[in-house]
Coordinates of C-alpha atoms and ligand atoms in Angstrom, one line a residue:
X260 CA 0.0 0.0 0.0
X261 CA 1.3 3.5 -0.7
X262 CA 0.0 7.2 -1.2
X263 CA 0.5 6.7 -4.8
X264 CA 1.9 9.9 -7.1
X265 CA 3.2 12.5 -4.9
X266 CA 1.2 15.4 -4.6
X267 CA 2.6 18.4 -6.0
X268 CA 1.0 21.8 -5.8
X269 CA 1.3 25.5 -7.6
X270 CA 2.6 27.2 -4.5
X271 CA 2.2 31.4 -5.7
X272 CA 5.1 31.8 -3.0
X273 CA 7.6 31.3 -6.0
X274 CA 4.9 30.6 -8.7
X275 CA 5.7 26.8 -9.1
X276 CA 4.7 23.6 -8.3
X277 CA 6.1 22.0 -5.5
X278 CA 5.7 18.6 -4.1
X279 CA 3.6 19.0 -0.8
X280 CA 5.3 17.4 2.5
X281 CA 3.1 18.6 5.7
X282 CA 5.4 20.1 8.4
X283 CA 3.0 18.1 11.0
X284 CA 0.9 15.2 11.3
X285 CA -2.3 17.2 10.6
X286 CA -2.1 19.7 7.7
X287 CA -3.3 23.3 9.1
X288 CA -5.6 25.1 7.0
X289 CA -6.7 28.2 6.6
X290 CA -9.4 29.6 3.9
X291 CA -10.3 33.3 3.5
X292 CA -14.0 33.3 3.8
X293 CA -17.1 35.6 3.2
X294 CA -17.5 39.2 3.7
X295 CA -21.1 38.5 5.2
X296 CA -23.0 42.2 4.2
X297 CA -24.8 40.5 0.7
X298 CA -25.8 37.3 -0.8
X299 CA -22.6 35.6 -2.3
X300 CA -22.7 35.4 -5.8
X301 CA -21.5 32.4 -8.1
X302 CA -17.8 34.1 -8.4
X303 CA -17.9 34.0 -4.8
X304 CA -18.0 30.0 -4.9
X305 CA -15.1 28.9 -6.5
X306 CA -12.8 29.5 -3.4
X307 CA -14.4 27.3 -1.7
X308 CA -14.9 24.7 -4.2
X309 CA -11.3 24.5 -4.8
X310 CA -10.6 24.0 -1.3
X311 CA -13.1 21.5 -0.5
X312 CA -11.0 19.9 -3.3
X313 CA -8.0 20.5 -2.0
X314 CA -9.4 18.7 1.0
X315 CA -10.3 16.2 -0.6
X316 CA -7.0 15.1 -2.5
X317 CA -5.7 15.7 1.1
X318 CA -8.1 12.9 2.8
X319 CA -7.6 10.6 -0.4
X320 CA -3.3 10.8 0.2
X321 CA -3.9 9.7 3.8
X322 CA -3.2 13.3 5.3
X323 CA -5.4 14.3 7.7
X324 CA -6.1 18.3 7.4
X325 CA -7.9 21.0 10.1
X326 CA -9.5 23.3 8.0
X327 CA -10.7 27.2 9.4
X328 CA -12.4 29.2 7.3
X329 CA -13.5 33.1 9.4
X330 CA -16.6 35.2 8.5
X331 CA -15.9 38.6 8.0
X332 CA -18.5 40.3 10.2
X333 CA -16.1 43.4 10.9
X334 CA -13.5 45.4 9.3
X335 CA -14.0 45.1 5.9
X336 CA -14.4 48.4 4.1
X337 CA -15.9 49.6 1.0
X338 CA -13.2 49.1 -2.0
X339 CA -11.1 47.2 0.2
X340 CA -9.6 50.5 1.5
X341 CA -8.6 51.9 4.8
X342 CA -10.7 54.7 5.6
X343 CA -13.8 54.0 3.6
X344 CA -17.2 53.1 5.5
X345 CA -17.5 49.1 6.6
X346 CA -19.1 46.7 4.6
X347 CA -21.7 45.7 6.9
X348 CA -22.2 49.1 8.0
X349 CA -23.2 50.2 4.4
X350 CA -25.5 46.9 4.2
X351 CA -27.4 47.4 7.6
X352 CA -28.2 51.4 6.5
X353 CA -29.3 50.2 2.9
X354 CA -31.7 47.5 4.1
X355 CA -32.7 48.8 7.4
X356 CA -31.9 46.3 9.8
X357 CA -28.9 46.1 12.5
X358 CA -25.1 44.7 11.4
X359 CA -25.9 41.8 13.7
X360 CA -29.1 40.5 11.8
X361 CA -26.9 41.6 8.4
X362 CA -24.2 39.4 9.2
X363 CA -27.1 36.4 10.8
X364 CA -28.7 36.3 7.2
X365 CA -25.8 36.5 4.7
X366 CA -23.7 34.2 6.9
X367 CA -26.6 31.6 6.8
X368 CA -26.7 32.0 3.3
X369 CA -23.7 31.7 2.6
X370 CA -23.7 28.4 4.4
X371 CA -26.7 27.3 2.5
X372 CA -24.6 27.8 -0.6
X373 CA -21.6 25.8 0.7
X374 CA -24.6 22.5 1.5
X375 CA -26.1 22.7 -1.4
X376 CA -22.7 22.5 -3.3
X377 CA -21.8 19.8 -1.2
X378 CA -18.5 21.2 0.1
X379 CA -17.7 19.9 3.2
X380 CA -18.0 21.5 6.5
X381 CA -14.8 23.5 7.9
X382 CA -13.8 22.3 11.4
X383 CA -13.6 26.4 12.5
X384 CA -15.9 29.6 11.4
X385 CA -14.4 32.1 13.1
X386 CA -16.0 35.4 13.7
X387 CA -13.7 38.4 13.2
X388 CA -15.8 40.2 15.6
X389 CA -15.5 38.1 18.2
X390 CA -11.4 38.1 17.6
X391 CA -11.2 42.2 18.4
X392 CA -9.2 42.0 22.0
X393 CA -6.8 39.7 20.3
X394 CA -6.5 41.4 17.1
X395 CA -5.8 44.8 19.3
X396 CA -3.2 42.6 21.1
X397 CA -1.4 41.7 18.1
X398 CA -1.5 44.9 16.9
X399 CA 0.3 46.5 20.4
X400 CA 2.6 43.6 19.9
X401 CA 3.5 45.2 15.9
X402 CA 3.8 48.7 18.0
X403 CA 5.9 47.6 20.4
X404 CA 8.6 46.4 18.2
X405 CA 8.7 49.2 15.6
X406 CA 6.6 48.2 12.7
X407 CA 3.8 51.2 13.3
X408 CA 3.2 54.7 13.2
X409 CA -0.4 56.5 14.3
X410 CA -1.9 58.7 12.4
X411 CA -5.3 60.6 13.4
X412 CA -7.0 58.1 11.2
X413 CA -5.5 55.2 12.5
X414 CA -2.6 53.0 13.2
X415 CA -0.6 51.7 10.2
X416 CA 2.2 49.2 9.8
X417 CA 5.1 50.4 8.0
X418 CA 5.9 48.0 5.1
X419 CA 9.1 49.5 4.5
X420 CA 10.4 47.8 7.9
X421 CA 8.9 44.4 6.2
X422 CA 12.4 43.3 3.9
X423 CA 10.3 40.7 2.1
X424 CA 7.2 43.2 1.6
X425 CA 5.7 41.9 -1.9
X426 CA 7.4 38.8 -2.6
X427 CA 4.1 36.8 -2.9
X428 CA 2.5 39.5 -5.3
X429 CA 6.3 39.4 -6.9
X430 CA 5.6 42.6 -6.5
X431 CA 7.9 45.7 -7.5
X432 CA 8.4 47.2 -4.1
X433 CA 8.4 50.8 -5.9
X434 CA 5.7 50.3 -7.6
X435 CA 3.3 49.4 -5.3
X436 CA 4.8 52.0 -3.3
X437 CA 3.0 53.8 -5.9
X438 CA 0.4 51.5 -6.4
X439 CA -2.9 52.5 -8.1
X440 CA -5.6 50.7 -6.1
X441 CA -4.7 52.3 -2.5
X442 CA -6.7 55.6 -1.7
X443 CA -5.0 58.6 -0.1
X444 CA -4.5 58.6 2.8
X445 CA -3.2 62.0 4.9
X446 CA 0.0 61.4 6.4
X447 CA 0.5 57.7 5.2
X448 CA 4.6 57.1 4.7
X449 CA 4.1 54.3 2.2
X450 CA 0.6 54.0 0.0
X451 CA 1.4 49.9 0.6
X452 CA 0.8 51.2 4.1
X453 CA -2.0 49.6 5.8
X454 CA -4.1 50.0 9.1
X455 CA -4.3 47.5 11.6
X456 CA -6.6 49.9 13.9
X457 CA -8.8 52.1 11.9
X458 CA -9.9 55.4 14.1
X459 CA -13.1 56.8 14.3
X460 CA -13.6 60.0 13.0
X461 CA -14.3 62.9 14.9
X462 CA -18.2 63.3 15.0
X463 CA -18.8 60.4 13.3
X464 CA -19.5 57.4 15.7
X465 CA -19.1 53.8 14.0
X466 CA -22.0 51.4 14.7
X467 CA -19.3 48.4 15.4
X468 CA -16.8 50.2 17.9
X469 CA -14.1 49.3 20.6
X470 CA -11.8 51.1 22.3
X471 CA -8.2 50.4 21.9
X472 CA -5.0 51.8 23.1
X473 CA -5.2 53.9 20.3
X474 CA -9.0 55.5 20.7
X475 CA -12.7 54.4 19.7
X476 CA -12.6 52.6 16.2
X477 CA -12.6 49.2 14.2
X478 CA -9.8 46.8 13.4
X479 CA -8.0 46.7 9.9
X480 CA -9.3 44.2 7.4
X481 CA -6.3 42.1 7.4
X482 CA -5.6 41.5 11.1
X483 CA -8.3 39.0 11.3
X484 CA -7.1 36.4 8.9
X485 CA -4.0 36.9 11.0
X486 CA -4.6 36.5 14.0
X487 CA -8.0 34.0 13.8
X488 CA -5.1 31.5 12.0
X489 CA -2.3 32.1 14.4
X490 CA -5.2 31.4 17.0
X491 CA -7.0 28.4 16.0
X492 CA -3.8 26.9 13.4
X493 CA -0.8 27.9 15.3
X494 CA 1.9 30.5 15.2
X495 CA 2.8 28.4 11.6
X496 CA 1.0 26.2 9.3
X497 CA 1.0 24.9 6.2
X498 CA -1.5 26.2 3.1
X499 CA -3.7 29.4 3.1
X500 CA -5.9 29.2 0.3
X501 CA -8.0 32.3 -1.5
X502 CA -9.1 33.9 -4.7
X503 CA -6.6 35.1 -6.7
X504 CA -7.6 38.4 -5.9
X505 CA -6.0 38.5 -2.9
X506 CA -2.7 37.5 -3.8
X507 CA -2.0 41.6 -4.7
X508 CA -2.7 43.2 -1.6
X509 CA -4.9 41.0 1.1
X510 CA -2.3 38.1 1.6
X511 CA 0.8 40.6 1.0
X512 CA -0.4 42.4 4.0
X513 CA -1.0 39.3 6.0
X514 CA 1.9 37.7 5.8
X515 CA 3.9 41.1 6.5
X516 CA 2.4 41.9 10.0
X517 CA 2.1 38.2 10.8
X518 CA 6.0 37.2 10.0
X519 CA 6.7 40.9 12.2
X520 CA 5.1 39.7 14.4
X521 CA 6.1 36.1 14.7
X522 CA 10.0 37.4 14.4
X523 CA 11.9 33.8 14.0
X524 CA 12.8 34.7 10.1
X525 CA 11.0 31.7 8.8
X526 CA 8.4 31.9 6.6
X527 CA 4.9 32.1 8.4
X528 CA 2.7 29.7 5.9
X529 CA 4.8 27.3 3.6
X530 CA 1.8 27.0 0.5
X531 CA -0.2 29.9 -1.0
X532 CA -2.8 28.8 -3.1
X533 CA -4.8 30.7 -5.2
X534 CA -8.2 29.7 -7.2
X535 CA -8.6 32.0 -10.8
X536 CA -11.5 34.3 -11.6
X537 CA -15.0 33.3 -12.7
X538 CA -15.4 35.6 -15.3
X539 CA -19.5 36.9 -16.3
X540 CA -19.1 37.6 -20.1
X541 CA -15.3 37.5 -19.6
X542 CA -15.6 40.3 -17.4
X543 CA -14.6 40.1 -13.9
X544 CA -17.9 39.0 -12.6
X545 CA -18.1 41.9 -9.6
X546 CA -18.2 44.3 -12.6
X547 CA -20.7 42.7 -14.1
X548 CA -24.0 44.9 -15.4
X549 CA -26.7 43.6 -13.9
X550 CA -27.2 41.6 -10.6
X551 CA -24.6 39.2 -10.5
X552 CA -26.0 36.1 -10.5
X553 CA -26.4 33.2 -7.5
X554 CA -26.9 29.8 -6.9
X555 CA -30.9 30.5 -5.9
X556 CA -30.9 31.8 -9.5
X557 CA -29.7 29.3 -11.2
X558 CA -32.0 26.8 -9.0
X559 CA -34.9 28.9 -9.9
X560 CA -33.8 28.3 -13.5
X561 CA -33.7 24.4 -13.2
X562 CA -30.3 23.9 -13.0
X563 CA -28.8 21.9 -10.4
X564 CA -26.2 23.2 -7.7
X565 CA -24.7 20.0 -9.1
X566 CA -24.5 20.9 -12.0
X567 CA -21.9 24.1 -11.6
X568 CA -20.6 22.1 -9.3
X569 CA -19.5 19.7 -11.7
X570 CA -18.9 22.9 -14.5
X571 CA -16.7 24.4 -12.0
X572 CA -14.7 21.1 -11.5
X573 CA -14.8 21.1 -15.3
X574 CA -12.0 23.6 -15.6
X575 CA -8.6 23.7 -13.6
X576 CA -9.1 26.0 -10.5
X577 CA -5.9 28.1 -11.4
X578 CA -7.5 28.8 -15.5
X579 CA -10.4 31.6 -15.5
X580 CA -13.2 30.4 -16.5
X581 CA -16.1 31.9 -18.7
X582 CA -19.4 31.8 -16.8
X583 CA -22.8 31.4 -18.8
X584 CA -26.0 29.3 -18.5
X585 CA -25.0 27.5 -21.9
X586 CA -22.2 26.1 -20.3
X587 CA -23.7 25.2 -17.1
X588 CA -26.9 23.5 -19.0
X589 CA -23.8 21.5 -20.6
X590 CA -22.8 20.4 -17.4
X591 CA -26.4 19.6 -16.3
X592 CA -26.8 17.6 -18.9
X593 CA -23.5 15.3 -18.5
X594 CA -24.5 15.4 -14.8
X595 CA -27.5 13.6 -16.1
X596 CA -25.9 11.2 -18.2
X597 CA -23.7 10.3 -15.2
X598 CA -26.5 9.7 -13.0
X599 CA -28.4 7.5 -15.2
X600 CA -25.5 5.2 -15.8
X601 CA -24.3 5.1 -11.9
X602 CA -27.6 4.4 -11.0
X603 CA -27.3 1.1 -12.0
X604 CA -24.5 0.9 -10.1
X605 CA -25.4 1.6 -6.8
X606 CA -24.9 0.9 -3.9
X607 CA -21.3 2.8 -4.3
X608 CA -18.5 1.1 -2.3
X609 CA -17.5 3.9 0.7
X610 CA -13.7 5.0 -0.5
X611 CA -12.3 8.1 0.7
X612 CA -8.5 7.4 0.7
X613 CA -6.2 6.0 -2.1
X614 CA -5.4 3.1 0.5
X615 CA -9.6 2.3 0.5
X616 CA -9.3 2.1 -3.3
X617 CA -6.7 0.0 -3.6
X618 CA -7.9 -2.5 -0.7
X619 CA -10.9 -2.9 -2.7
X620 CA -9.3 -3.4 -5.9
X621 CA -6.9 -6.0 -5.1
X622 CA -4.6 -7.0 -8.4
X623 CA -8.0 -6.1 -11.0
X624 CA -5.7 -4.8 -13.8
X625 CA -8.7 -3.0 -15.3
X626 CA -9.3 -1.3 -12.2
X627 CA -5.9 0.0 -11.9
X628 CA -6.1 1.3 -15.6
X629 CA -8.3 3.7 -13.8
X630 CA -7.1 4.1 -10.4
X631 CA -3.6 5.3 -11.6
X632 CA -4.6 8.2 -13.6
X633 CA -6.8 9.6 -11.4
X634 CA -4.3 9.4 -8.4
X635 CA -1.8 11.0 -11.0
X636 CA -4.6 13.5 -12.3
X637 CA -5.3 14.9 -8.6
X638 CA -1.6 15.1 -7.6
X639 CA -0.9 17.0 -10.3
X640 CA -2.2 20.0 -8.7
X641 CA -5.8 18.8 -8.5
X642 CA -6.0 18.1 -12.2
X643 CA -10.0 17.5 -11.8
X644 CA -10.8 17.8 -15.6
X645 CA -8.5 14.8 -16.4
X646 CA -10.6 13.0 -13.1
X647 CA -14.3 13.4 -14.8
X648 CA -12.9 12.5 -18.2
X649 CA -11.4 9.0 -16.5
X650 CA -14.9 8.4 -14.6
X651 CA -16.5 9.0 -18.2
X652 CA -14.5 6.9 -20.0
X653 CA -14.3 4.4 -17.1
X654 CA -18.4 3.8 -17.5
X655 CA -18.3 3.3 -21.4
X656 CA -15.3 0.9 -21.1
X657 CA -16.4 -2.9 -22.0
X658 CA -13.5 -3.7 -20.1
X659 CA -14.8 -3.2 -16.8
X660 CA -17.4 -5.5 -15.1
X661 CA -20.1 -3.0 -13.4
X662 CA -17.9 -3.6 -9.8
X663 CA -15.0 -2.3 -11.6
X664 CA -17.3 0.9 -12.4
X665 CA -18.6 1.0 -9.3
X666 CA -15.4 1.3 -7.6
X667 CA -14.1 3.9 -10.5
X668 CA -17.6 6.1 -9.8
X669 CA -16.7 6.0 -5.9
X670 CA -13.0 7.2 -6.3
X671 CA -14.2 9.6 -8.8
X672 CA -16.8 11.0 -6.1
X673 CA -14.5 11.3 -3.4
X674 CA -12.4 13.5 -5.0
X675 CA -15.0 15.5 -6.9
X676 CA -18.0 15.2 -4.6
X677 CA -20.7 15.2 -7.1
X678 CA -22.7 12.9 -5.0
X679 CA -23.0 10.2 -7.5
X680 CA -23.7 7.6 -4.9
X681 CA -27.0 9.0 -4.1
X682 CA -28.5 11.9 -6.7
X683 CA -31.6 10.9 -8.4
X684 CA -32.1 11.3 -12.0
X685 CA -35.3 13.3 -11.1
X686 CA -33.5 15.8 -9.1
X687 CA -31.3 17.3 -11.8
X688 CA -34.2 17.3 -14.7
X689 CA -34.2 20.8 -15.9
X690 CA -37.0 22.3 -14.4
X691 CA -37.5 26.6 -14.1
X692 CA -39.7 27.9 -11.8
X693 CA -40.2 31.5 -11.6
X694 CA -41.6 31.3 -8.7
X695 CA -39.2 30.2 -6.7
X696 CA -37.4 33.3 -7.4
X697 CA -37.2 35.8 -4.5
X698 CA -39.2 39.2 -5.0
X699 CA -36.5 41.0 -4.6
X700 CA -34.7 39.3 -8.3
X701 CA -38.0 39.6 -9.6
X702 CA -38.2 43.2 -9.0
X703 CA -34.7 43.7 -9.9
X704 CA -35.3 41.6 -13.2
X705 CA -38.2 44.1 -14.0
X706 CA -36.2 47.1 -13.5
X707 CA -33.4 45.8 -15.8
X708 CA -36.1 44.9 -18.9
X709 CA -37.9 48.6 -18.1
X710 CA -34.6 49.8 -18.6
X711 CA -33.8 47.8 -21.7
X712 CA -37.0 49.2 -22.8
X713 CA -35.4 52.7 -22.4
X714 CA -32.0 52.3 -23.8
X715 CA -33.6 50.8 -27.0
X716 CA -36.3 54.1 -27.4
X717 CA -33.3 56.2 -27.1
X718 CA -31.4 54.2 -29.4
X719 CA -28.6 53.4 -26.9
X720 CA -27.7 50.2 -28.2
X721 CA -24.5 49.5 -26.3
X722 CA -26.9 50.2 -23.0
X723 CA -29.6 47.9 -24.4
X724 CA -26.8 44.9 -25.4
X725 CA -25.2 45.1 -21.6
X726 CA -28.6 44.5 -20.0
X727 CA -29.3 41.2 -22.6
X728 CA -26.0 40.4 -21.4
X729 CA -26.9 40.7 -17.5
X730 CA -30.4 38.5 -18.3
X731 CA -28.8 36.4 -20.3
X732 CA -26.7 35.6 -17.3
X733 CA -29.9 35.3 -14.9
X734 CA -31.3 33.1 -17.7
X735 CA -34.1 35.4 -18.3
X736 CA -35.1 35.5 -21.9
X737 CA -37.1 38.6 -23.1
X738 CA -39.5 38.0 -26.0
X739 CA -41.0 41.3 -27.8
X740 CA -44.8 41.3 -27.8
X741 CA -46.8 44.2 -29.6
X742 CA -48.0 44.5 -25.9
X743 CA -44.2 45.3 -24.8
X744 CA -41.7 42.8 -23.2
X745 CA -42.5 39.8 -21.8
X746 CA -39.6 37.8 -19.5
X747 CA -39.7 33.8 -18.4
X748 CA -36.8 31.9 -16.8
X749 CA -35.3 29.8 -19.4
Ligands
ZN266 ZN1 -8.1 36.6 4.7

C-alpha cells in the first residue's frame, strides 16, 4: 500500500509547483471566507470549491487536514480601502436592519450555498468580531517592536520595515509603493501602508466600535485572517488558500504583519494557493452589469447546484473560467448522463483514501487502468478535468465489469464530490420555476427589462446589449410582444 503519485501543488510563493510534505501530522488550514454584508454570488463560490477539493486530494493521500475558514463580520471596508465606511455598516443602513441580523442572514446564506454545493464542513468559522481583543493585542505587539506609526486616522504598519514586503504579489516594491488601487491617505509614509486599527472620526461614531489603546474605532481588514489563523492553526502552518484576488494586496499584508510579528525569520505559511476568476461575459464577474448572478438563480432556473458544481470542477481552478448558463446547462446535462449510468451501479463502495481504493481493488488490472490516472490527475495539482474524463470513459469501457465501475464512480466521487452515490435522476431534470425566485430578483429583473426598454427608445444600443447580457446571465429571456416585453426563466 502507498499514497501513490506525490502530490505536488502551484505554491504562488515562487509561482511553481512544488511537491507537498506537511510540516506536521495534521495539515493546518486556513481559507479566507465571506464578507457576510450580501448574498454571495456564483464568483464567490469557487474559493471554496477549490478548497473543498483541496481537502479532498488531502483525505484521499492519507493526510489528515484541520480546515478554518472566518466570516468577515467586521472590518472590511468599501473598496477594500482603509478609511472607507464598513461593509456591513453600508448593508445594515441600505436595508434597514442592525449589522448583527446583516451578518445572521448573509452568513446563513452563505452556508446554505456551501450545503447545497456539497462542500464539506470546515472544522472552525471564526467570527472576526469576536477576535477584536486579540486582534488589538497583536497589533500593540507590531507597536511595540517598531513596525507602526499612528496617524489621526488610525494605526498603520510600516511595510518598508517588512524586507520581504511583496514577494508573494512578486511585487515591484516601488511600484506598489505607488500602487494604483490604494486611496490617499493624509500622512500615510508608504501608499502599501495599511491600518491594523482604523480610528473613528471625529463626529462620526461607528455602529461596530471598541476602544483600543489607540482611541474608539474598528480593526484593519487584514488582522483578522491573522490572528484567527495564528489562534486556532498555530503560530505556523501549512497552506492558506484564496481567490486570486487576494494575492496583490490581502495576503501581502497578511503575511507582513504576521512574519513581524512572529519574528523567528521563517516563513509564516509554507503553501499559497490561489483559485482563478470566474469571469460573467469574460468580465470580472463583480463588474458585471446587472445583478450578478447566485446559486438560488440558477436553481430557480432548473439547473442543479450540481450541475456548476461539476462545470466548475470542469476547468482547472488556477484557468479563469467563462461563466454562462449554456455552459452550465452543458454540465447539467452530462451530470445527467452520469447519474443515469451510476444508477445502476449503486450501492457505491464507501472510499475516501487511495489506501480504500486499492484495498478494494486488489490486483484487478482493469481497475488500476483507472485508479492510476486519477491518483496521478489529482496530484498534479488537482487536475480535476483529467478525473471526470477518467470516470467518463471508465463507464463506457467494455473492459470493466459494473464492480469495476462501481469502484471507478466512488473514487471519482470522493475527489470531486458530485454525490453520484446518491443523486436521483429526477433531481437534476431541468425544471424553471419563476416562482421560486425571491421578490426582490424579480423586482430587480423588472427594472433591468424597463430599462432595456429605455436604452432601445433612445437608441442606446450598447446600454440595451449590456442588460441582454446581465439576463442572459440570470437566464431570463425577453421576448418582444406588440404588448411590450415579456420575460420567463429559461
Ligand atoms: Zn483573509
Amino acid at each position: 500500500m502507498t499514497n501513490g503519485q506525490q502530490l505536488r501543488l502551484y505554491n504562488s510563493l515562487g509561482r511553481r509547483l512544488e511537491d507537498f510534505t506537511p510540516s506536521a501530522s495534521t495539515v493546518g488550514l486556513y481559507s479566507c471566507g465571506p464578507t457576510v454584508y450580501s448574498f454571495p454570488h456564483l464568483g464567490n463560490m469557487r474559493p471554496y470549491v477549490f478548497a473543498d477539493t483541496l481537502r479532498r486530494a488531502l483525505t484521499w493521500k492519507g493526510i489528515p487536514s484541520r480546515q478554518v475558514l472566518n466570516i468577515t463580520d467586521v472590518g472590511h471596508a468599501v473598496a477594500d480601502s482603509d478609511t472607507g465606511e464598513d461593509k456591513l455598516e453600508v448593508a445594515a443602513a441600505r436595508e434597514l436592519r442592525s449589522v448583527e441580523e446583516i451578518a445572521a442572514r448573509y452568513t446563513e446564506a452563505f452556508f446554505e450555498d456551501m450545503a447545497a454545493l456539497n462542500v464539506q464542513p470546515a472544522d472552525e468559522y471564526p467570527r472576526a468580531s469576536a477576535y477584536v481583543p486579540q486582534m488589538i493585542d497583536f497589533a500593540v505587539q507590531l507597536e511595540s517592536l517598531g513596525y507602526t506609526y499612528l496617524l489621526p486616522s488610525g494605526l498603520y504598519f510600516d511595510t518598508s520595515k517588512s524586507p520581504g514586503y511583496g514577494t508573494l504579489a512578486l511585487m515591484d516594491i516601488a511600484g506598489q509603493r505607488e500602487g494604483i488601487r490604494v486611496e490617499h491617505v493624509e500622512g500615510r509614509r508608504h501608499k502599501s501602508d495599511f491600518a491594523l486599527w482604523r480610528s473613528e472620526e471625529p463626529g462620526k461614531r461607528r455602529v461596530m466600535r471598541w476602544d483600543s489603546p489607540w482611541g474608539w474605532g474598528a480593526p484593519g481588514w487584514h488582522l483578522e485572517c491573522s490572528v484567527m489563523s495564528m489562534g486556532l492553526l498555530g503560530a505556523h502552518f501549512d497552506i492558506h488558500t484564496g481567490g486570486v484576488d487576494h494575492r496583490q494586496l490581502h495576503h501581502v499584508n497578511e503575511i507582513a504583519q504576521s512574519e513581524a510579528y512572529l519574528g523567528d525569520g521563517q516563513p509564516w505559511v509554507r503553501y499559497w494557493l490561489h483559485n482563478e476568476w470566474l469571469l460573467i461575459d469574460s468580465a470580472k464577474i463583480a463588474k458585471s452589469a446587472g445583478p450578478v448572478p447566485r446559486l438560488a438563480d440558477l436553481v430557480a432556473a432548473g439547473q442543479h447546484p450540481m450541475a456548476f458544481r461539476l462545470f466548475l470542477l470542469g476547468g482547472h481552478y488556477r484557468s479563469q473560467l467563462d461563466f454562462t448558463p449554456a455552459a452550465v446547462g452543458a454540465a447539467q446535462a452530462t451530470l445527467r448522463r452520469l447519474i443515469a449510468r451510476v444508477e445502476a451501479l449503486r450501492p457505491l463502495p464507501v472510499v475516501e483514501t487511495l489506501a480504500d481504493a486499492e484495498a478494494l481493488a486488489g490486483d484487478n488490472p482493469a481497475v488500476k487502468a483507472y485508479l492510476d490516472p486519477i491518483d496521478a490527475a489529482i496530484s498534479a495539482d488537482l487536475a480535476t478535468p483529467k478525473i471526470l474524463a477518467s470516470l467518463q470513459e471508465s463507464l463506457r469501457d467494455p473492459a470493466l465489469t459494473d464492480s469495476g465501475q462501481r469502484l471507478v464512480a466512488a473514487v471519482a466521487d470522493a475527489l470531486l464530490g458530485l454525490r453520484l452515490g446518491s443523486l436521483e435522476l429526477r433531481e437534476v431534470e431541468h425544471r424553471a420555476s419563476v416562482a421560486s425566485l425571491s421578490a426582490d430578483r424579480v423586482a430587480q429583473i423588472e427594472q433591468l427589462i424597463a430599462e432595456r426598454t429605455q436604452a432601445r427608445g433612445e437608441k442606446n444600443w450598447a446600454r440595451a446589449d449590456e442588460i441582454r447580457a446581465a439576463l442572459d446571465a440570470l437566464n431570463v429571456q425577453v421576448t418582444d410582444t406588440p404588448n411590450g416585453p415579456v420575460w420567463e426563466l429559461r
